[in-house]
CSV table of C-alpha atoms in Angstrom, one decimal:
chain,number,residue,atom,x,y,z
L,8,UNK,CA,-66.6,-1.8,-16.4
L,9,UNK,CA,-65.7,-3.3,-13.2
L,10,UNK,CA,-63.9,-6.1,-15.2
L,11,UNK,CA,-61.6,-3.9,-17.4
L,12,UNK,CA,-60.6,-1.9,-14.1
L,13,UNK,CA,-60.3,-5.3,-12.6
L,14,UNK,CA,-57.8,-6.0,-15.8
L,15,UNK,CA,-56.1,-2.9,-15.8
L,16,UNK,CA,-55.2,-3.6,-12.1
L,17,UNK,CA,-53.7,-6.6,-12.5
L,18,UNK,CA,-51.3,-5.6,-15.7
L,19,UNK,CA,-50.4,-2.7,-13.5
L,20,UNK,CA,-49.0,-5.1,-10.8
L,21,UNK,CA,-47.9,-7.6,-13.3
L,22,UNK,CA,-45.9,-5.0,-14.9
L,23,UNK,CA,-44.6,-3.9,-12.0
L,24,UNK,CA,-43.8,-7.2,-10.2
L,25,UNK,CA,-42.2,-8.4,-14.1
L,26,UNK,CA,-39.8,-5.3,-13.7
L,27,UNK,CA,-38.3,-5.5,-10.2
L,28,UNK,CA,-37.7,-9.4,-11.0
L,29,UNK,CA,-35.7,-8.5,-14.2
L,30,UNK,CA,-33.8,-5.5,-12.1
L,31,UNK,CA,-33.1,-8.5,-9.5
L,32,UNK,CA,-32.3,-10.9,-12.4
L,33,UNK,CA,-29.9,-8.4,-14.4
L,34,UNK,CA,-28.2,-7.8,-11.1
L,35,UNK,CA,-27.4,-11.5,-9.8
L,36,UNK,CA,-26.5,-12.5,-13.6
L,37,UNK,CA,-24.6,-9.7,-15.8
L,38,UNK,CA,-23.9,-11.8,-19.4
L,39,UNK,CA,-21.1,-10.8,-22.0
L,40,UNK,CA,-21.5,-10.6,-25.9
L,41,UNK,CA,-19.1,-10.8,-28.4
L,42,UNK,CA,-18.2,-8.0,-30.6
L,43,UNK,CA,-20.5,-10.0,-33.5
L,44,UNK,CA,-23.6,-10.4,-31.1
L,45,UNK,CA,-23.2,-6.7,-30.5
L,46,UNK,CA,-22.6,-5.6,-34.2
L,47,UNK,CA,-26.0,-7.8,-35.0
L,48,UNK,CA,-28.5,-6.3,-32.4
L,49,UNK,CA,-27.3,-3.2,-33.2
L,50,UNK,CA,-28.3,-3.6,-37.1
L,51,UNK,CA,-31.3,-5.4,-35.9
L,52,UNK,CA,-32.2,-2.3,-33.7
L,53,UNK,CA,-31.5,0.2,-36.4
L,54,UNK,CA,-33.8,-2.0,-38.3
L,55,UNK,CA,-36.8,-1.5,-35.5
L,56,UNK,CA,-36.0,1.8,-35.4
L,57,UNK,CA,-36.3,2.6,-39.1
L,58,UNK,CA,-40.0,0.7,-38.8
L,59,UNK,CA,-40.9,2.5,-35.9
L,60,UNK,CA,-40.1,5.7,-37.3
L,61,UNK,CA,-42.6,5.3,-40.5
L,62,UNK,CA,-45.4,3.8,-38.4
L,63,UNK,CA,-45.0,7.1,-36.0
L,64,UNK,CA,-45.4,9.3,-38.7
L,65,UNK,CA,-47.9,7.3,-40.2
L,66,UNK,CA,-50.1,7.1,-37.1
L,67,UNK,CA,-49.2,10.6,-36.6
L,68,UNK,CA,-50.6,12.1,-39.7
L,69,UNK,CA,-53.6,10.0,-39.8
L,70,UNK,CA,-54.4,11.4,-36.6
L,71,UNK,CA,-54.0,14.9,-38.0
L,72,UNK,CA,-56.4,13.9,-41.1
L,73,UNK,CA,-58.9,12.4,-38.3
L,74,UNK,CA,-58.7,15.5,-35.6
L,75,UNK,CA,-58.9,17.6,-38.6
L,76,UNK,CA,-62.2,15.7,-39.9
L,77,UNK,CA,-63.7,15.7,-36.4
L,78,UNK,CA,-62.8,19.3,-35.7
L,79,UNK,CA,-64.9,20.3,-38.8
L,80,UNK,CA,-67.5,18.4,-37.8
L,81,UNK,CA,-68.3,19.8,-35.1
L,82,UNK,CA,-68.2,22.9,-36.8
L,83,UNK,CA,-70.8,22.3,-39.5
L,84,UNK,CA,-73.0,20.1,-37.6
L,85,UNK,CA,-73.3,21.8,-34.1
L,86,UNK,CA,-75.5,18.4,-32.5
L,87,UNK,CA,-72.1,16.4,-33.0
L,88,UNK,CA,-70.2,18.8,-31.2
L,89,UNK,CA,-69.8,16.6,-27.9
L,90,UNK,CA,-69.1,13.1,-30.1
L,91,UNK,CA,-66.6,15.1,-31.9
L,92,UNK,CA,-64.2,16.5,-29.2
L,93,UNK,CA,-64.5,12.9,-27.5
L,94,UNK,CA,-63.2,11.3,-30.7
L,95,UNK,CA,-60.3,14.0,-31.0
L,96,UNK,CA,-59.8,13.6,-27.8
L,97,UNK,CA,-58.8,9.9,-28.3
L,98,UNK,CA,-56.8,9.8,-31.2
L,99,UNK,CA,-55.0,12.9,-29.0
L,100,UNK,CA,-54.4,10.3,-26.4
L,101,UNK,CA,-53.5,7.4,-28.8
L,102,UNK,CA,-51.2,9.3,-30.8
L,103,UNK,CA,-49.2,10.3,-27.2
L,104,UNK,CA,-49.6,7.1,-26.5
L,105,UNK,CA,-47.6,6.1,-29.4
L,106,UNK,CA,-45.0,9.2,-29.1
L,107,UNK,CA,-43.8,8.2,-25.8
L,108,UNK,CA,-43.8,4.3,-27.0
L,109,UNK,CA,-41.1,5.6,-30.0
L,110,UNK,CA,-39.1,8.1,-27.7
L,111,UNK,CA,-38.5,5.3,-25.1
L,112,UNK,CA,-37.4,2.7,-27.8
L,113,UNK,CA,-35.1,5.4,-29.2
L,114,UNK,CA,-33.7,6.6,-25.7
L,115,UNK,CA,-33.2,2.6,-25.6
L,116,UNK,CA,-31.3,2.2,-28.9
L,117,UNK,CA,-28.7,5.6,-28.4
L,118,UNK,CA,-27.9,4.7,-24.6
């Protein structure tokens, strides 16, 4: 355990070292694109966008079927009670997980 902590750490400061080196970076250099480079990351965004919408709602209504399964369970089988609300309890956090994943890439695309 004291490994993935140890793990978790260190993303944590790589992440945060990685950003304020690209802030640094986008300040010193700003770059210009032509009206073609724009017109093609935008398609190509569009593009991720479209994908990431249908894996959302995939993932999302999987987790429904899943949370759904584990919530009835727990119902019928009152011994799984514990194992049950743990399991829903991590596709809950997976599936916000995911959420905030799509509503940052589409803040991203319309800004």
């Amino acid at each position: 355990m004291h490994k993935i902590y140890l793990l978790c750490v260190c993303l944590s400061v790589g992440t945060i070292a990685g950003v304020i080196c690209g802030a640094i970076k986008s300040r010193i250099r700003k770059k210009e694109y032509t009206e073609k480079q724009k017109l093609l990351y935008q398609k190509l965004w569009k593009a991720g966008s479209r994908f990431l919408t249908f894996f959302t709602l995939l993932i999302l209504v999987l987790g429904l079927i899943w949370t759904v399964y584990f919530f009835i369970l727990g119902a019928v089988q009152p011994q799984m009670t514990d194992y049950a609300n743990n399991m829903s309890e991590l596709i809950v956090s997976v599936l916000t997980v995911v959420s905030i994943i799509f509503a940052f890439y589409e803040f991203i695309r319309r800004k």
